[in-house]
Amino acid sequence: MRPLALAGVLAVAVGLLAALDRGIAAAISPTSAVVTLIGVLGVVQGVRYANARRDRRRLLTDPGEPERRAPAAVPGSDLDERIARVASPAPGGYRDRRDLRDRVREVAVDAVARDRNCSPETAATAVDDGTWSDDPVAAAFFDTRTAYPLRVRLSAGVRGRSNYWYGLRAAIDEIERVEGGAP
């Protein structure tokens, strides 16, 4: 062990013993010259450590690129995108519109069958002829013989949306109402 480190260990040991036993503290009774010497040694040691750090090479730490979060799949987002695509007033997409209408029709038939406690065939007939709902827009969505109300056709023309979008929205709201949810 180095002599300076040994002196430090002995000084700490004597200090602990003096703190625990007052008799040892009274026997040491340091004079003002000893206390001054200890203070000067502490200052010299502090300056020595400060000078040792001055010559060290400083390296900057590169934190790197932060991790990118992987986007989580949102349930129903594919259906939302599909609805947005088919409900646009742009021409085309007849097959997509028909497929989505058939999908919503199946849900409506199931909801009406549960609500009215009837067979799926009876519920399908009610959905197809528009008697399943009091809302004329929802009824016209599935019934190809019934035209949308004039206010819906005008609103679709003014706002740049399709009649299909209004009918789809009304049908989904009506299904929620039939199921007992809030519209």
XYZ file of N, CA and C in Angstrom:
549
model
N 0.846 -1.171 0.000
C 0.000 0.000 0.000
C 0.901 1.247 0.000
N 0.501 2.250 -0.724
C 1.297 3.473 -0.806
C 1.283 4.194 0.529
N 2.339 4.921 0.808
C 2.428 5.600 2.113
C 1.337 6.661 2.292
N 1.001 7.366 1.220
C -0.015 8.412 1.353
C -1.393 7.803 1.611
N -1.670 6.685 0.938
C -2.944 6.010 1.157
C -3.005 5.427 2.554
N -1.865 4.895 3.040
C -1.813 4.344 4.398
C -2.063 5.433 5.429
N -1.494 6.621 5.199
C -1.717 7.739 6.114
C -3.183 8.144 6.119
N -3.805 8.112 4.959
C -5.222 8.465 4.885
C -6.095 7.480 5.619
N -5.798 6.179 5.480
C -6.574 5.149 6.170
C -6.412 5.285 7.678
N -5.164 5.533 8.138
C -4.931 5.705 9.582
C -5.655 6.936 10.111
N -5.657 8.029 9.348
C -6.333 9.246 9.795
C -7.833 9.015 9.929
N -8.416 8.292 8.976
C -9.848 8.007 9.056
C -10.147 7.099 10.238
N -9.293 6.105 10.492
C -9.509 5.185 11.617
C -9.436 5.931 12.942
N -8.434 6.786 13.095
C -8.306 7.555 14.344
C -9.498 8.490 14.490
N -9.967 9.089 13.390
C -11.118 9.973 13.472
C -12.369 9.237 13.917
N -12.587 8.014 13.409
C -13.740 7.223 13.828
C -13.655 6.824 15.294
N -12.442 6.422 15.733
C -12.282 6.053 17.146
C -12.523 7.258 18.048
N -12.060 8.437 17.613
C -12.250 9.642 18.423
C -13.734 10.008 18.484
N -14.458 9.735 17.427
C -15.886 10.041 17.432
C -16.649 9.095 18.342
N -16.158 7.852 18.441
C -16.847 6.863 19.273
C -16.466 6.952 20.751
N -15.226 7.303 21.030
C -14.750 7.343 22.428
C -14.191 8.727 22.734
N -14.787 9.415 23.692
C -14.367 10.776 24.039
C -12.981 10.804 24.691
N -12.608 9.721 25.295
C -11.281 9.667 25.946
C -10.165 9.779 24.918
N -10.336 9.134 23.780
C -9.318 9.218 22.721
C -9.302 10.619 22.142
N -10.466 11.227 21.969
C -10.525 12.581 21.443
C -9.841 13.563 22.382
N -9.965 13.370 23.701
C -9.323 14.271 24.672
C -7.811 14.053 24.673
N -7.345 12.829 24.436
C -5.911 12.535 24.443
C -5.220 13.121 23.216
N -5.913 13.198 22.100
C -5.278 13.719 20.881
C -5.104 15.230 20.992
N -6.103 15.934 21.386
C -6.112 17.381 21.573
C -5.200 18.092 20.574
N -5.613 18.190 19.330
C -4.748 18.806 18.328
C -4.595 20.311 18.562
N -3.414 20.778 18.299
C -3.147 22.213 18.450
C -3.570 22.906 17.172
N -3.522 24.212 17.185
C -3.926 24.968 16.002
C -2.954 24.733 14.847
N -1.701 24.415 15.141
C -0.730 24.152 14.070
C -1.070 22.837 13.357
N -1.538 21.807 14.085
C -1.896 20.524 13.500
C -3.150 20.683 12.640
N -4.110 21.420 13.138
C -5.349 21.623 12.385
C -5.055 22.391 11.098
N -4.182 23.377 11.159
C -3.801 24.138 9.972
C -3.080 23.245 8.969
N -2.195 22.380 9.457
C -1.464 21.452 8.582
C -2.425 20.510 7.869
N -3.434 20.021 8.557
C -4.415 19.118 7.947
C -5.206 19.867 6.866
N -5.560 21.097 7.121
C -6.279 21.904 6.127
C -5.439 22.159 4.883
N -4.147 22.478 5.097
C -3.256 22.726 3.957
C -3.087 21.459 3.136
N -2.958 20.306 3.789
C -2.840 19.036 3.071
C -4.112 18.764 2.243
N -5.267 19.099 2.766
C -6.519 18.910 2.015
C -6.567 19.794 0.785
N -6.117 21.044 0.918
C -6.111 21.954 -0.228
C -5.125 21.471 -1.288
N -3.928 21.040 -0.843
C -2.920 20.536 -1.790
C -3.462 19.324 -2.537
N -4.118 18.426 -1.835
C -4.674 17.235 -2.494
C -5.763 17.623 -3.499
N -6.603 18.582 -3.190
C -7.636 19.042 -4.118
C -7.048 19.656 -5.373
N -5.973 20.482 -5.201
C -5.313 21.088 -6.364
C -4.664 20.013 -7.218
N -4.089 19.008 -6.582
C -3.454 17.910 -7.331
C -4.476 17.169 -8.199
N -5.674 16.874 -7.653
C -6.720 16.204 -8.436
C -7.218 17.097 -9.573
N -7.353 18.386 -9.321
C -7.815 19.305 -10.362
C -6.807 19.373 -11.510
N -5.513 19.418 -11.199
C -4.490 19.451 -12.250
C -4.442 18.142 -13.029
N -4.699 17.022 -12.374
C -4.688 15.735 -13.062
C -5.820 15.661 -14.091
N -6.953 16.284 -13.813
C -8.078 16.270 -14.749
C -7.853 17.209 -15.923
N -7.026 18.219 -15.743
C -6.806 19.204 -16.783
C -6.167 18.585 -18.024
N -5.271 17.620 -17.847
C -4.547 17.020 -18.968
C -5.313 15.884 -19.644
N -6.429 15.508 -19.141
C -7.189 14.412 -19.748
C -7.830 14.855 -21.043
N -7.931 13.907 -21.968
C -8.588 14.158 -23.239
C -10.103 14.053 -23.044
N -10.807 15.015 -23.564
C -12.264 15.003 -23.418
C -12.881 14.418 -24.669
N -13.751 13.451 -24.484
C -14.457 12.813 -25.586
C -15.937 13.129 -25.475
N -16.516 13.496 -26.601
C -17.955 13.733 -26.619
C -18.666 12.413 -26.858
N -19.744 12.236 -26.190
C -20.518 11.015 -26.342
C -21.577 11.222 -27.409
N -21.647 10.293 -28.334
C -22.668 10.340 -29.373
C -23.832 9.473 -28.913
N -24.982 10.081 -28.663
C -26.103 9.275 -28.169
C -26.692 8.347 -29.221
N -26.313 8.525 -30.479
C -26.838 7.646 -31.519
C -28.211 8.086 -31.978
N -28.764 7.337 -32.868
C -30.080 7.622 -33.418
C -31.154 7.083 -32.467
N -32.150 7.904 -32.134
C -33.204 7.386 -31.247
C -34.004 6.294 -31.946
N -34.550 5.431 -31.143
C -35.342 4.339 -31.705
C -36.618 4.888 -32.319
N -36.976 4.312 -33.399
C -38.227 4.681 -34.056
C -39.304 3.710 -33.595
N -40.443 4.277 -33.247
C -41.542 3.413 -32.824
C -42.184 2.776 -34.038
N -42.453 1.526 -33.902
C -43.162 0.825 -34.967
C -44.644 1.165 -34.853
N -45.256 1.561 -35.937
C -46.681 1.898 -35.839
C -47.509 0.661 -35.496
N -48.382 0.845 -34.543
C -49.252 -0.257 -34.123
C -50.482 -0.298 -35.025
N -50.946 -1.480 -35.265
C -52.143 -1.643 -36.083
C -53.372 -1.230 -35.267
N -54.175 -0.401 -35.847
C -55.389 0.056 -35.186
C -56.546 -0.798 -35.698
N -57.284 -1.444 -34.784
C -58.404 -2.271 -35.241
C -59.421 -1.435 -36.012
N -59.790 -1.927 -37.171
C -60.795 -1.256 -37.985
C -60.243 -0.213 -38.927
N -58.919 0.034 -38.900
C -58.366 1.069 -39.773
C -58.493 0.681 -41.244
N -58.381 -0.626 -41.538
C -58.531 -1.048 -42.928
C -59.963 -0.795 -43.412
N -60.933 -0.993 -42.527
C -62.324 -0.717 -42.897
C -62.539 0.786 -43.068
N -61.925 1.590 -42.199
C -62.051 3.043 -42.332
C -61.477 3.522 -43.661
N -60.315 2.983 -44.034
C -59.719 3.366 -45.314
C -60.601 2.933 -46.480
N -61.146 1.762 -46.349
C -62.010 1.245 -47.419
C -63.272 2.094 -47.554
N -63.859 2.476 -46.424
C -65.050 3.331 -46.453
C -64.717 4.679 -47.078
N -63.578 5.250 -46.697
C -63.191 6.541 -47.266
C -62.995 6.435 -48.778
N -62.426 5.333 -49.220
C -62.174 5.152 -50.656
C -63.487 4.981 -51.434
N -64.377 4.138 -50.934
C -65.604 3.861 -51.695
C -66.651 4.956 -51.539
N -66.578 5.736 -50.472
C -67.584 6.771 -50.255
C -67.212 8.077 -50.950
N -66.062 8.140 -51.568
C -65.690 9.367 -52.275
C -66.566 9.507 -53.521
N -66.787 10.729 -53.967
C -67.657 10.918 -55.128
C -66.980 10.558 -56.450
N -65.740 10.128 -56.392
C -65.035 9.786 -57.626
C -65.711 8.597 -58.300
N -65.726 8.592 -59.611
C -66.354 7.465 -60.311
C -65.525 6.196 -60.161
N -66.152 5.074 -60.403
C -65.461 3.787 -60.303
C -65.643 3.188 -58.925
N -65.092 2.027 -58.731
C -65.182 1.365 -57.434
C -66.536 0.743 -57.173
N -67.269 0.423 -58.227
C -68.605 -0.133 -58.046
C -68.545 -1.439 -57.270
N -67.583 -2.298 -57.598
C -67.496 -3.591 -56.918
C -67.166 -3.402 -55.433
N -66.257 -2.454 -55.128
C -65.936 -2.190 -53.727
C -67.151 -1.663 -52.976
N -67.912 -0.785 -53.615
C -69.116 -0.260 -52.972
C -70.136 -1.368 -52.731
N -70.300 -2.231 -53.712
C -71.251 -3.337 -53.567
C -70.801 -4.281 -52.450
N -69.488 -4.601 -52.396
C -68.982 -5.493 -51.341
C -69.193 -4.897 -49.957
N -68.919 -3.605 -49.825
C -69.102 -2.955 -48.524
C -70.590 -2.891 -48.164
N -71.439 -2.608 -49.144
C -72.890 -2.574 -48.893
C -73.367 -3.960 -48.442
N -72.859 -5.022 -49.076
C -73.242 -6.383 -48.683
C -72.775 -6.703 -47.263
N -71.584 -6.230 -46.928
C -71.055 -6.482 -45.572
C -71.906 -5.778 -44.514
N -72.240 -4.521 -44.780
C -73.075 -3.770 -43.832
C -74.490 -4.362 -43.799
N -74.972 -4.844 -44.932
C -76.299 -5.463 -44.984
C -76.361 -6.693 -44.092
N -75.312 -7.515 -44.123
C -75.278 -8.707 -43.254
C -75.375 -8.308 -41.785
N -74.656 -7.267 -41.407
C -74.713 -6.797 -40.013
C -76.113 -6.285 -39.692
N -76.720 -5.573 -40.632
C -78.064 -5.044 -40.404
C -79.081 -6.174 -40.273
N -78.962 -7.188 -41.108
C -79.887 -8.329 -41.034
C -79.749 -9.011 -39.679
N -78.525 -9.238 -39.223
C -78.322 -9.865 -37.904
C -78.911 -9.006 -36.793
N -78.708 -7.677 -36.867
C -79.227 -6.781 -35.830
C -80.752 -6.780 -35.812
N -81.374 -6.743 -36.980
C -82.849 -6.738 -37.052
C -83.402 -8.073 -36.578
N -82.736 -9.175 -36.938
C -83.211 -10.495 -36.494
C -83.167 -10.597 -34.969
N -82.118 -10.074 -34.361
C -82.032 -10.110 -32.895
C -83.039 -9.150 -32.266
N -83.192 -7.969 -32.850
C -84.080 -6.961 -32.267
C -85.547 -7.376 -32.347
N -85.949 -7.918 -33.474
C -87.357 -8.291 -33.674
C -87.644 -9.744 -33.332
N -86.619 -10.489 -32.985
C -86.747 -11.904 -32.640
C -87.441 -12.664 -33.778
N -86.868 -12.501 -34.966
C -87.439 -13.162 -36.146
C -86.345 -13.937 -36.872
N -86.723 -14.635 -37.908
C -85.763 -15.446 -38.660
C -84.878 -14.526 -39.500
N -83.689 -14.995 -39.866
C -82.815 -14.184 -40.722
C -83.449 -13.861 -42.077
N -84.289 -14.768 -42.605
C -84.934 -14.511 -43.882
C -85.924 -13.351 -43.779
N -86.711 -13.332 -42.701
C -87.667 -12.245 -42.482
C -86.931 -10.921 -42.285
N -85.846 -10.973 -41.540
C -85.051 -9.764 -41.317
C -84.436 -9.278 -42.625
N -83.964 -10.207 -43.479
C -83.390 -9.824 -44.771
C -84.431 -9.166 -45.659
N -85.640 -9.667 -45.622
C -86.720 -9.063 -46.405
C -87.009 -7.648 -45.918
N -87.029 -7.465 -44.594
C -87.282 -6.135 -44.026
C -86.163 -5.159 -44.396
N -84.942 -5.638 -44.391
C -83.820 -4.771 -44.749
C -83.876 -4.422 -46.235
N -84.183 -5.413 -47.068
C -84.195 -5.182 -48.519
C -85.317 -4.251 -48.970
N -86.487 -4.328 -48.321
C -87.582 -3.460 -48.772
C -87.651 -2.151 -47.989
N -86.727 -1.941 -47.049
C -86.633 -0.656 -46.357
C -87.522 -0.502 -45.149
N -88.240 -1.555 -44.737
C -89.131 -1.430 -43.574
C -88.394 -1.660 -42.257
N -87.134 -1.908 -42.307
C -86.362 -2.183 -41.089
C -86.056 -0.916 -40.301
N -86.214 0.259 -40.933
C -85.825 1.509 -40.291
C -86.841 2.598 -40.584
N -86.968 3.529 -39.652
C -87.806 4.708 -39.864
C -87.031 5.805 -40.597
N -85.726 5.680 -40.653
C -84.879 6.665 -41.314
C -84.912 6.394 -42.824
N -85.408 7.331 -43.631
C -85.511 7.076 -45.070
C -84.144 6.951 -45.759
N -83.121 7.583 -45.210
C -81.789 7.488 -45.818
C -81.214 6.095 -45.588
N -81.356 5.567 -44.363
C -80.870 4.219 -44.064
C -81.660 3.183 -44.848
N -82.957 3.411 -44.989
C -83.784 2.466 -45.742
C -83.406 2.470 -47.223
N -83.098 3.641 -47.775
C -82.753 3.746 -49.187
C -81.368 3.170 -49.480
N -80.534 3.038 -48.478
C -79.188 2.514 -48.700
C -79.223 1.078 -49.205
N -80.129 0.259 -48.671
C -80.207 -1.143 -49.079
C -81.269 -1.396 -50.156
N -82.278 -0.548 -50.234
C -83.378 -0.730 -51.189
C -83.038 0.016 -52.476
N -82.754 -0.717 -53.523
C -82.341 -0.087 -54.782
C -83.505 0.584 -55.508
N -84.752 0.244 -55.160
C -85.912 0.851 -55.814
C -86.257 2.209 -55.225
N -85.775 2.492 -54.021
C -86.111 3.743 -53.338
C -84.985 4.746 -53.555
N -85.361 5.953 -53.929
C -84.362 7.008 -54.113
C -84.081 7.676 -52.766
N -82.898 8.252 -52.675
C -82.563 9.002 -51.464
C -83.438 10.248 -51.395
N -83.747 10.711 -50.191
C -84.549 11.934 -50.075
C -83.855 13.116 -50.767
N -84.634 14.087 -51.175
C -84.122 15.230 -51.928
C -83.086 16.015 -51.116
N -83.310 16.161 -49.828
C -82.372 16.922 -48.995
C -81.000 16.263 -48.984
N -80.957 14.927 -49.007
C -79.675 14.211 -49.019
C -78.993 14.399 -50.359
N -79.746 14.318 -51.449
C -79.163 14.489 -52.777
C -78.617 15.897 -52.962
N -79.359 16.891 -52.449
C -78.873 18.274 -52.536
C -77.631 18.482 -51.674
N -77.678 17.956 -50.466
C -76.528 18.078 -49.567
C -75.294 17.402 -50.150
N -75.477 16.252 -50.768
C -74.355 15.550 -51.389
C -73.774 16.372 -52.528
N -74.626 17.000 -53.309
C -74.141 17.822 -54.416
C -73.409 19.061 -53.941
N -73.932 19.709 -52.902
C -73.328 20.943 -52.403
C -72.017 20.661 -51.679
N -71.990 19.631 -50.878
C -70.803 19.342 -50.064
C -69.764 18.489 -50.774
N -70.076 17.996 -51.939
C -69.107 17.213 -52.686
C -68.949 15.785 -52.188
N -69.941 15.284 -51.519
C -69.924 13.889 -51.064
C -70.895 13.096 -51.934
N -70.780 11.786 -51.814
C -71.680 10.951 -52.606
C -72.921 10.594 -51.785
N -73.997 10.240 -52.490
C -75.191 9.741 -51.807
C -74.852 8.487 -51.016
N -73.946 7.697 -51.554
C -73.525 6.453 -50.910
C -72.987 6.742 -49.499
N -72.194 7.799 -49.366
C -71.605 8.133 -48.068
C -72.692 8.451 -47.055
N -73.668 9.247 -47.464
C -74.769 9.590 -46.554
C -75.579 8.347 -46.187
N -75.837 7.486 -47.170
C -76.592 6.260 -46.896
C -75.829 5.318 -45.982
N -74.529 5.180 -46.217
C -73.708 4.312 -45.363
C -73.693 4.813 -43.929
N -73.502 6.101 -43.776
C -73.487 6.688 -42.433
C -74.827 6.500 -41.720
N -75.911 6.721 -42.441
C -77.243 6.562 -41.841
C -77.512 5.101 -41.496
N -77.080 4.178 -42.352
C -77.304 2.748 -42.091
C -76.524 2.303 -40.856
N -75.278 2.742 -40.731
C -74.470 2.363 -39.562
C -75.065 2.943 -38.288
N -75.522 4.212 -38.344
C -76.169 4.817 -37.176
C -77.443 4.068 -36.794
N -78.212 3.652 -37.786
C -79.455 2.922 -37.518
C -79.170 1.540 -36.933
N -78.109 0.896 -37.421
C -77.719 -0.411 -36.849
C -77.331 -0.244 -35.384
N -76.597 0.811 -35.069
C -76.238 1.092 -33.668
C -77.480 1.316 -32.818
N -78.452 2.050 -33.381
C -79.687 2.310 -32.634
C -80.444 1.016 -32.386
N -80.529 0.157 -33.415
C -81.240 -1.114 -33.284
C -80.540 -2.012 -32.258
N -79.221 -1.965 -32.255
C -78.445 -2.783 -31.311
C -78.527 -2.255 -29.881
N -79.036 -1.036 -29.734
C -79.175 -0.487 -28.386
C -78.068 0.460 -28.013
N -77.181 0.809 -28.960
C -76.099 1.758 -28.699
C -76.548 3.166 -28.985
N -75.684 4.093 -28.652
C -75.981 5.493 -28.930
C -75.721 5.773 -30.401
N -76.556 6.543 -31.071
C -76.338 6.837 -32.506
C -75.151 7.749 -32.703
